[in-house]
Amino acid sequence: MAKVNPAEFAREVRREVAKVTWPTRKETGVTTAMVFVMVVLAALFFLVVDQVLAFSVRTILGLGA
């Protein structure tokens, strides 16, 4: 493995960071909102599935009466 001095490493890092396409503030906001919406939808989905399974188990075991 080749050894690189710290100054050369820093220069390489700066060159690589310059190649990155950074998102705009609007893109970041839209993506964040989409993540929150998907989290809420997933939470609601699992809540409904959990309730249905719990009801089913209680009914099958006869504990719901």
PDB file of N, CA, C and O in Angstrom:
ATOM      1  N   MET A   1       0.847  -1.168   0.000  1.00  0.00           N
ATOM      2  CA  MET A   1       0.000   0.000   0.000  1.00  0.00           C
ATOM      3  C   MET A   1       0.898   1.238   0.000  1.00  0.00           C
ATOM      4  O   MET A   1       1.801   1.365   0.826  1.00  0.00           O
ATOM      5  N   ALA A   2       0.631   2.146  -0.933  1.00  0.00           N
ATOM      6  CA  ALA A   2       1.461   3.340  -1.073  1.00  0.00           C
ATOM      7  C   ALA A   2       1.175   4.327   0.059  1.00  0.00           C
ATOM      8  O   ALA A   2       0.032   4.516   0.456  1.00  0.00           O
ATOM      9  N   LYS A   3       2.233   4.923   0.553  1.00  0.00           N
ATOM     10  CA  LYS A   3       2.075   5.923   1.602  1.00  0.00           C
ATOM     11  C   LYS A   3       1.958   7.292   0.945  1.00  0.00           C
ATOM     12  O   LYS A   3       2.708   7.619   0.024  1.00  0.00           O
ATOM     13  N   VAL A   4       0.982   8.079   1.416  1.00  0.00           N
ATOM     14  CA  VAL A   4       0.761   9.426   0.893  1.00  0.00           C
ATOM     15  C   VAL A   4       0.912  10.390   2.053  1.00  0.00           C
ATOM     16  O   VAL A   4       0.365  10.172   3.124  1.00  0.00           O
ATOM     17  N   ASN A   5       1.652  11.476   1.800  1.00  0.00           N
ATOM     18  CA  ASN A   5       1.811  12.427   2.902  1.00  0.00           C
ATOM     19  C   ASN A   5       0.494  13.181   3.131  1.00  0.00           C
ATOM     20  O   ASN A   5      -0.363  13.240   2.250  1.00  0.00           O
ATOM     21  N   PRO A   6       0.310  13.739   4.308  1.00  0.00           N
ATOM     22  CA  PRO A   6      -0.967  14.383   4.654  1.00  0.00           C
ATOM     23  C   PRO A   6      -1.355  15.530   3.724  1.00  0.00           C
ATOM     24  O   PRO A   6      -2.536  15.702   3.413  1.00  0.00           O
ATOM     25  N   ALA A   7      -0.391  16.300   3.250  1.00  0.00           N
ATOM     26  CA  ALA A   7      -0.708  17.424   2.361  1.00  0.00           C
ATOM     27  C   ALA A   7      -1.269  16.914   1.035  1.00  0.00           C
ATOM     28  O   ALA A   7      -2.260  17.447   0.521  1.00  0.00           O
ATOM     29  N   GLU A   8      -0.662  15.865   0.478  1.00  0.00           N
ATOM     30  CA  GLU A   8      -1.151  15.297  -0.781  1.00  0.00           C
ATOM     31  C   GLU A   8      -2.545  14.688  -0.578  1.00  0.00           C
ATOM     32  O   GLU A   8      -3.415  14.828  -1.433  1.00  0.00           O
ATOM     33  N   PHE A   9      -2.742  14.036   0.542  1.00  0.00           N
ATOM     34  CA  PHE A   9      -4.051  13.459   0.849  1.00  0.00           C
ATOM     35  C   PHE A   9      -5.115  14.557   0.886  1.00  0.00           C
ATOM     36  O   PHE A   9      -6.199  14.411   0.308  1.00  0.00           O
ATOM     37  N   ALA A  10      -4.809  15.679   1.542  1.00  0.00           N
ATOM     38  CA  ALA A  10      -5.760  16.796   1.630  1.00  0.00           C
ATOM     39  C   ALA A  10      -6.074  17.349   0.241  1.00  0.00           C
ATOM     40  O   ALA A  10      -7.223  17.668  -0.067  1.00  0.00           O
ATOM     41  N   ARG A  11      -5.068  17.459  -0.614  1.00  0.00           N
ATOM     42  CA  ARG A  11      -5.302  17.951  -1.983  1.00  0.00           C
ATOM     43  C   ARG A  11      -6.201  16.993  -2.757  1.00  0.00           C
ATOM     44  O   ARG A  11      -7.107  17.425  -3.484  1.00  0.00           O
ATOM     45  N   GLU A  12      -5.976  15.699  -2.610  1.00  0.00           N
ATOM     46  CA  GLU A  12      -6.810  14.716  -3.298  1.00  0.00           C
ATOM     47  C   GLU A  12      -8.253  14.768  -2.802  1.00  0.00           C
ATOM     48  O   GLU A  12      -9.192  14.665  -3.595  1.00  0.00           O
ATOM     49  N   VAL A  13      -8.411  14.934  -1.502  1.00  0.00           N
ATOM     50  CA  VAL A  13      -9.758  15.039  -0.936  1.00  0.00           C
ATOM     51  C   VAL A  13     -10.463  16.261  -1.503  1.00  0.00           C
ATOM     52  O   VAL A  13     -11.625  16.188  -1.908  1.00  0.00           O
ATOM     53  N   ARG A  14      -9.774  17.392  -1.570  1.00  0.00           N
ATOM     54  CA  ARG A  14     -10.384  18.612  -2.122  1.00  0.00           C
ATOM     55  C   ARG A  14     -10.778  18.413  -3.577  1.00  0.00           C
ATOM     56  O   ARG A  14     -11.838  18.868  -4.006  1.00  0.00           O
ATOM     57  N   ARG A  15      -9.952  17.720  -4.360  1.00  0.00           N
ATOM     58  CA  ARG A  15     -10.286  17.464  -5.772  1.00  0.00           C
ATOM     59  C   ARG A  15     -11.535  16.593  -5.884  1.00  0.00           C
ATOM     60  O   ARG A  15     -12.388  16.828  -6.738  1.00  0.00           O
ATOM     61  N   GLU A  16     -11.619  15.584  -5.037  1.00  0.00           N
ATOM     62  CA  GLU A  16     -12.778  14.689  -5.091  1.00  0.00           C
ATOM     63  C   GLU A  16     -14.054  15.400  -4.633  1.00  0.00           C
ATOM     64  O   GLU A  16     -15.118  15.214  -5.208  1.00  0.00           O
ATOM     65  N   VAL A  17     -13.959  16.216  -3.594  1.00  0.00           N
ATOM     66  CA  VAL A  17     -15.125  16.939  -3.099  1.00  0.00           C
ATOM     67  C   VAL A  17     -15.624  17.924  -4.152  1.00  0.00           C
ATOM     68  O   VAL A  17     -16.830  18.136  -4.291  1.00  0.00           O
ATOM     69  N   ALA A  18     -14.715  18.492  -4.931  1.00  0.00           N
ATOM     70  CA  ALA A  18     -15.115  19.423  -5.984  1.00  0.00           C
ATOM     71  C   ALA A  18     -15.928  18.730  -7.073  1.00  0.00           C
ATOM     72  O   ALA A  18     -16.726  19.363  -7.767  1.00  0.00           O
ATOM     73  N   LYS A  19     -15.781  17.430  -7.225  1.00  0.00           N
ATOM     74  CA  LYS A  19     -16.522  16.674  -8.244  1.00  0.00           C
ATOM     75  C   LYS A  19     -17.954  16.347  -7.817  1.00  0.00           C
ATOM     76  O   LYS A  19     -18.771  15.972  -8.653  1.00  0.00           O
ATOM     77  N   VAL A  20     -18.245  16.476  -6.534  1.00  0.00           N
ATOM     78  CA  VAL A  20     -19.557  16.095  -6.015  1.00  0.00           C
ATOM     79  C   VAL A  20     -20.608  17.096  -6.480  1.00  0.00           C
ATOM     80  O   VAL A  20     -20.393  18.301  -6.453  1.00  0.00           O
ATOM     81  N   THR A  21     -21.759  16.585  -6.915  1.00  0.00           N
ATOM     82  CA  THR A  21     -22.885  17.442  -7.257  1.00  0.00           C
ATOM     83  C   THR A  21     -23.750  17.573  -6.012  1.00  0.00           C
ATOM     84  O   THR A  21     -24.444  16.624  -5.625  1.00  0.00           O
ATOM     85  N   TRP A  22     -23.703  18.733  -5.382  1.00  0.00           N
ATOM     86  CA  TRP A  22     -24.415  18.937  -4.139  1.00  0.00           C
ATOM     87  C   TRP A  22     -25.857  19.327  -4.432  1.00  0.00           C
ATOM     88  O   TRP A  22     -26.140  20.086  -5.353  1.00  0.00           O
ATOM     89  N   PRO A  23     -26.825  18.818  -3.653  1.00  0.00           N
ATOM     90  CA  PRO A  23     -28.229  19.174  -3.888  1.00  0.00           C
ATOM     91  C   PRO A  23     -28.513  20.611  -3.471  1.00  0.00           C
ATOM     92  O   PRO A  23     -27.848  21.157  -2.579  1.00  0.00           O
ATOM     93  N   THR A  24     -29.530  21.199  -4.123  1.00  0.00           N
ATOM     94  CA  THR A  24     -29.935  22.550  -3.741  1.00  0.00           C
ATOM     95  C   THR A  24     -30.751  22.481  -2.454  1.00  0.00           C
ATOM     96  O   THR A  24     -31.168  21.406  -2.012  1.00  0.00           O
ATOM     97  N   ARG A  25     -31.009  23.626  -1.877  1.00  0.00           N
ATOM     98  CA  ARG A  25     -31.817  23.680  -0.654  1.00  0.00           C
ATOM     99  C   ARG A  25     -33.221  23.137  -0.936  1.00  0.00           C
ATOM    100  O   ARG A  25     -33.798  22.413  -0.130  1.00  0.00           O
ATOM    101  N   LYS A  26     -33.772  23.473  -2.117  1.00  0.00           N
ATOM    102  CA  LYS A  26     -35.113  22.997  -2.475  1.00  0.00           C
ATOM    103  C   LYS A  26     -35.130  21.480  -2.617  1.00  0.00           C
ATOM    104  O   LYS A  26     -36.055  20.809  -2.129  1.00  0.00           O
ATOM    105  N   GLU A  27     -34.133  20.916  -3.293  1.00  0.00           N
ATOM    106  CA  GLU A  27     -34.062  19.460  -3.452  1.00  0.00           C
ATOM    107  C   GLU A  27     -33.961  18.761  -2.100  1.00  0.00           C
ATOM    108  O   GLU A  27     -34.591  17.726  -1.877  1.00  0.00           O
ATOM    109  N   THR A  28     -33.173  19.334  -1.197  1.00  0.00           N
ATOM    110  CA  THR A  28     -33.023  18.755   0.138  1.00  0.00           C
ATOM    111  C   THR A  28     -34.344  18.794   0.896  1.00  0.00           C
ATOM    112  O   THR A  28     -34.730  17.818   1.548  1.00  0.00           O
ATOM    113  N   GLY A  29     -35.054  19.919   0.791  1.00  0.00           N
ATOM    114  CA  GLY A  29     -36.344  20.050   1.465  1.00  0.00           C
ATOM    115  C   GLY A  29     -37.373  19.073   0.931  1.00  0.00           C
ATOM    116  O   GLY A  29     -38.111  18.438   1.699  1.00  0.00           O
ATOM    117  N   VAL A  30     -37.435  18.929  -0.400  1.00  0.00           N
ATOM    118  CA  VAL A  30     -38.396  18.007  -1.013  1.00  0.00           C
ATOM    119  C   VAL A  30     -38.080  16.569  -0.611  1.00  0.00           C
ATOM    120  O   VAL A  30     -38.976  15.795  -0.255  1.00  0.00           O
ATOM    121  N   THR A  31     -36.812  16.215  -0.648  1.00  0.00           N
ATOM    122  CA  THR A  31     -36.411  14.854  -0.272  1.00  0.00           C
ATOM    123  C   THR A  31     -36.725  14.582   1.192  1.00  0.00           C
ATOM    124  O   THR A  31     -37.221  13.497   1.542  1.00  0.00           O
ATOM    125  N   THR A  32     -36.478  15.538   2.050  1.00  0.00           N
ATOM    126  CA  THR A  32     -36.771  15.380   3.475  1.00  0.00           C
ATOM    127  C   THR A  32     -38.271  15.190   3.694  1.00  0.00           C
ATOM    128  O   THR A  32     -38.693  14.321   4.465  1.00  0.00           O
ATOM    129  N   ALA A  33     -39.083  15.991   3.009  1.00  0.00           N
ATOM    130  CA  ALA A  33     -40.538  15.861   3.126  1.00  0.00           C
ATOM    131  C   ALA A  33     -40.991  14.484   2.650  1.00  0.00           C
ATOM    132  O   ALA A  33     -41.860  13.853   3.278  1.00  0.00           O
ATOM    133  N   MET A  34     -40.423  14.003   1.555  1.00  0.00           N
ATOM    134  CA  MET A  34     -40.797  12.681   1.048  1.00  0.00           C
ATOM    135  C   MET A  34     -40.438  11.593   2.053  1.00  0.00           C
ATOM    136  O   MET A  34     -41.203  10.639   2.241  1.00  0.00           O
ATOM    137  N   VAL A  35     -39.296  11.727   2.701  1.00  0.00           N
ATOM    138  CA  VAL A  35     -38.899  10.740   3.710  1.00  0.00           C
ATOM    139  C   VAL A  35     -39.894  10.741   4.868  1.00  0.00           C
ATOM    140  O   VAL A  35     -40.336   9.674   5.323  1.00  0.00           O
ATOM    141  N   PHE A  36     -40.275  11.919   5.343  1.00  0.00           N
ATOM    142  CA  PHE A  36     -41.241  11.988   6.446  1.00  0.00           C
ATOM    143  C   PHE A  36     -42.585  11.385   6.048  1.00  0.00           C
ATOM    144  O   PHE A  36     -43.205  10.664   6.830  1.00  0.00           O
ATOM    145  N   VAL A  37     -43.056  11.667   4.833  1.00  0.00           N
ATOM    146  CA  VAL A  37     -44.326  11.101   4.364  1.00  0.00           C
ATOM    147  C   VAL A  37     -44.238   9.581   4.314  1.00  0.00           C
ATOM    148  O   VAL A  37     -45.156   8.876   4.759  1.00  0.00           O
ATOM    149  N   MET A  38     -43.144   9.054   3.783  1.00  0.00           N
ATOM    150  CA  MET A  38     -42.992   7.599   3.698  1.00  0.00           C
ATOM    151  C   MET A  38     -42.914   6.962   5.087  1.00  0.00           C
ATOM    152  O   MET A  38     -43.441   5.870   5.296  1.00  0.00           O
ATOM    153  N   VAL A  39     -42.285   7.623   6.032  1.00  0.00           N
ATOM    154  CA  VAL A  39     -42.208   7.105   7.408  1.00  0.00           C
ATOM    155  C   VAL A  39     -43.605   7.041   8.020  1.00  0.00           C
ATOM    156  O   VAL A  39     -43.979   6.045   8.657  1.00  0.00           O
ATOM    157  N   VAL A  40     -44.398   8.089   7.812  1.00  0.00           N
ATOM    158  CA  VAL A  40     -45.760   8.106   8.352  1.00  0.00           C
ATOM    159  C   VAL A  40     -46.589   7.002   7.695  1.00  0.00           C
ATOM    160  O   VAL A  40     -47.323   6.279   8.378  1.00  0.00           O
ATOM    161  N   LEU A  41     -46.491   6.850   6.370  1.00  0.00           N
ATOM    162  CA  LEU A  41     -47.240   5.801   5.678  1.00  0.00           C
ATOM    163  C   LEU A  41     -46.830   4.403   6.163  1.00  0.00           C
ATOM    164  O   LEU A  41     -47.686   3.544   6.384  1.00  0.00           O
ATOM    165  N   ALA A  42     -45.538   4.189   6.332  1.00  0.00           N
ATOM    166  CA  ALA A  42     -45.069   2.891   6.816  1.00  0.00           C
ATOM    167  C   ALA A  42     -45.561   2.636   8.235  1.00  0.00           C
ATOM    168  O   ALA A  42     -45.986   1.518   8.566  1.00  0.00           O
ATOM    169  N   ALA A  43     -45.539   3.651   9.086  1.00  0.00           N
ATOM    170  CA  ALA A  43     -46.012   3.492  10.458  1.00  0.00           C
ATOM    171  C   ALA A  43     -47.497   3.155  10.483  1.00  0.00           C
ATOM    172  O   ALA A  43     -47.929   2.273  11.237  1.00  0.00           O
ATOM    173  N   LEU A  44     -48.286   3.836   9.655  1.00  0.00           N
ATOM    174  CA  LEU A  44     -49.720   3.544   9.592  1.00  0.00           C
ATOM    175  C   LEU A  44     -49.970   2.134   9.073  1.00  0.00           C
ATOM    176  O   LEU A  44     -50.832   1.407   9.590  1.00  0.00           O
ATOM    177  N   PHE A  45     -49.223   1.725   8.059  1.00  0.00           N
ATOM    178  CA  PHE A  45     -49.364   0.383   7.510  1.00  0.00           C
ATOM    179  C   PHE A  45     -49.098  -0.672   8.584  1.00  0.00           C
ATOM    180  O   PHE A  45     -49.895  -1.596   8.774  1.00  0.00           O
ATOM    181  N   PHE A  46     -47.998  -0.520   9.297  1.00  0.00           N
ATOM    182  CA  PHE A  46     -47.657  -1.515  10.320  1.00  0.00           C
ATOM    183  C   PHE A  46     -48.626  -1.463  11.501  1.00  0.00           C
ATOM    184  O   PHE A  46     -48.898  -2.490  12.122  1.00  0.00           O
ATOM    185  N   LEU A  47     -49.168  -0.300  11.810  1.00  0.00           N
ATOM    186  CA  LEU A  47     -50.191  -0.208  12.855  1.00  0.00           C
ATOM    187  C   LEU A  47     -51.422  -1.014  12.454  1.00  0.00           C
ATOM    188  O   LEU A  47     -51.942  -1.802  13.254  1.00  0.00           O
ATOM    189  N   VAL A  48     -51.881  -0.831  11.214  1.00  0.00           N
ATOM    190  CA  VAL A  48     -53.064  -1.564  10.744  1.00  0.00           C
ATOM    191  C   VAL A  48     -52.794  -3.067  10.718  1.00  0.00           C
ATOM    192  O   VAL A  48     -53.619  -3.866  11.191  1.00  0.00           O
ATOM    193  N   VAL A  49     -51.649  -3.467  10.181  1.00  0.00           N
ATOM    194  CA  VAL A  49     -51.319  -4.892  10.126  1.00  0.00           C
ATOM    195  C   VAL A  49     -51.253  -5.475  11.542  1.00  0.00           C
ATOM    196  O   VAL A  49     -51.770  -6.569  11.791  1.00  0.00           O
ATOM    197  N   ASP A  50     -50.654  -4.767  12.461  1.00  0.00           N
ATOM    198  CA  ASP A  50     -50.548  -5.243  13.839  1.00  0.00           C
ATOM    199  C   ASP A  50     -51.924  -5.405  14.473  1.00  0.00           C
ATOM    200  O   ASP A  50     -52.193  -6.406  15.152  1.00  0.00           O
ATOM    201  N   GLN A  51     -52.806  -4.449  14.245  1.00  0.00           N
ATOM    202  CA  GLN A  51     -54.153  -4.521  14.810  1.00  0.00           C
ATOM    203  C   GLN A  51     -54.935  -5.698  14.224  1.00  0.00           C
ATOM    204  O   GLN A  51     -55.643  -6.406  14.947  1.00  0.00           O
ATOM    205  N   VAL A  52     -54.809  -5.905  12.912  1.00  0.00           N
ATOM    206  CA  VAL A  52     -55.500  -7.018  12.265  1.00  0.00           C
ATOM    207  C   VAL A  52     -54.970  -8.351  12.802  1.00  0.00           C
ATOM    208  O   VAL A  52     -55.752  -9.259  13.125  1.00  0.00           O
ATOM    209  N   LEU A  53     -53.665  -8.483  12.913  1.00  0.00           N
ATOM    210  CA  LEU A  53     -53.097  -9.729  13.435  1.00  0.00           C
ATOM    211  C   LEU A  53     -53.486  -9.952  14.891  1.00  0.00           C
ATOM    212  O   LEU A  53     -53.810 -11.078  15.284  1.00  0.00           O
ATOM    213  N   ALA A  54     -53.477  -8.911  15.688  1.00  0.00           N
ATOM    214  CA  ALA A  54     -53.859  -9.052  17.097  1.00  0.00           C
ATOM    215  C   ALA A  54     -55.315  -9.467  17.212  1.00  0.00           C
ATOM    216  O   ALA A  54     -55.661 -10.350  18.011  1.00  0.00           O
ATOM    217  N   PHE A  55     -56.189  -8.864  16.420  1.00  0.00           N
ATOM    218  CA  PHE A  55     -57.605  -9.236  16.433  1.00  0.00           C
ATOM    219  C   PHE A  55     -57.777 -10.691  16.009  1.00  0.00           C
ATOM    220  O   PHE A  55     -58.545 -11.444  16.615  1.00  0.00           O
ATOM    221  N   SER A  56     -57.052 -11.083  14.971  1.00  0.00           N
ATOM    222  CA  SER A  56     -57.138 -12.460  14.471  1.00  0.00           C
ATOM    223  C   SER A  56     -56.692 -13.462  15.532  1.00  0.00           C
ATOM    224  O   SER A  56     -57.358 -14.484  15.754  1.00  0.00           O
ATOM    225  N   VAL A  57     -55.603 -13.199  16.188  1.00  0.00           N
ATOM    226  CA  VAL A  57     -55.093 -14.110  17.212  1.00  0.00           C
ATOM    227  C   VAL A  57     -56.075 -14.192  18.379  1.00  0.00           C
ATOM    228  O   VAL A  57     -56.372 -15.284  18.885  1.00  0.00           O
ATOM    229  N   ARG A  58     -56.598 -13.032  18.810  1.00  0.00           N
ATOM    230  CA  ARG A  58     -57.574 -13.044  19.910  1.00  0.00           C
ATOM    231  C   ARG A  58     -58.818 -13.831  19.527  1.00  0.00           C
ATOM    232  O   ARG A  58     -59.374 -14.583  20.340  1.00  0.00           O
ATOM    233  N   THR A  59     -59.260 -13.680  18.289  1.00  0.00           N
ATOM    234  CA  THR A  59     -60.451 -14.408  17.838  1.00  0.00           C
ATOM    235  C   THR A  59     -60.190 -15.899  17.755  1.00  0.00           C
ATOM    236  O   THR A  59     -61.007 -16.707  18.210  1.00  0.00           O
ATOM    237  N   ILE A  60     -59.061 -16.278  17.200  1.00  0.00           N
ATOM    238  CA  ILE A  60     -58.730 -17.697  17.055  1.00  0.00           C
ATOM    239  C   ILE A  60     -58.593 -18.368  18.415  1.00  0.00           C
ATOM    240  O   ILE A  60     -59.055 -19.486  18.642  1.00  0.00           O
ATOM    241  N   LEU A  61     -57.976 -17.688  19.347  1.00  0.00           N
ATOM    242  CA  LEU A  61     -57.760 -18.269  20.669  1.00  0.00           C
ATOM    243  C   LEU A  61     -58.997 -18.141  21.577  1.00  0.00           C
ATOM    244  O   LEU A  61     -58.989 -18.651  22.700  1.00  0.00           O
ATOM    245  N   GLY A  62     -60.018 -17.428  21.094  1.00  0.00           N
ATOM    246  CA  GLY A  62     -61.248 -17.304  21.870  1.00  0.00           C
ATOM    247  C   GLY A  62     -61.152 -16.344  23.033  1.00  0.00           C
ATOM    248  O   GLY A  62     -61.955 -16.395  23.944  1.00  0.00           O
ATOM    249  N   LEU A  63     -60.146 -15.487  23.018  1.00  0.00           N
ATOM    250  CA  LEU A  63     -59.962 -14.559  24.121  1.00  0.00           C
ATOM    251  C   LEU A  63     -60.697 -13.240  23.885  1.00  0.00           C
ATOM    252  O   LEU A  63     -60.741 -12.392  24.756  1.00  0.00           O
ATOM    253  N   GLY A  64     -61.257 -13.083  22.693  1.00  0.00           N
ATOM    254  CA  GLY A  64     -61.899 -11.814  22.364  1.00  0.00           C
ATOM    255  C   GLY A  64     -63.330 -11.723  22.843  1.00  0.00           C
ATOM    256  O   GLY A  64     -63.974 -10.694  22.689  1.00  0.00           O
ATOM    257  N   ALA A  65     -63.864 -12.764  23.440  1.00  0.00           N
ATOM    258  CA  ALA A  65     -65.281 -12.769  23.835  1.00  0.00           C
ATOM    259  C   ALA A  65     -65.483 -12.235  25.224  1.00  0.00           C
ATOM    260  O   ALA A  65     -64.722 -12.166  26.073  1.00  0.00           O
TER     261      ALA A  65
END
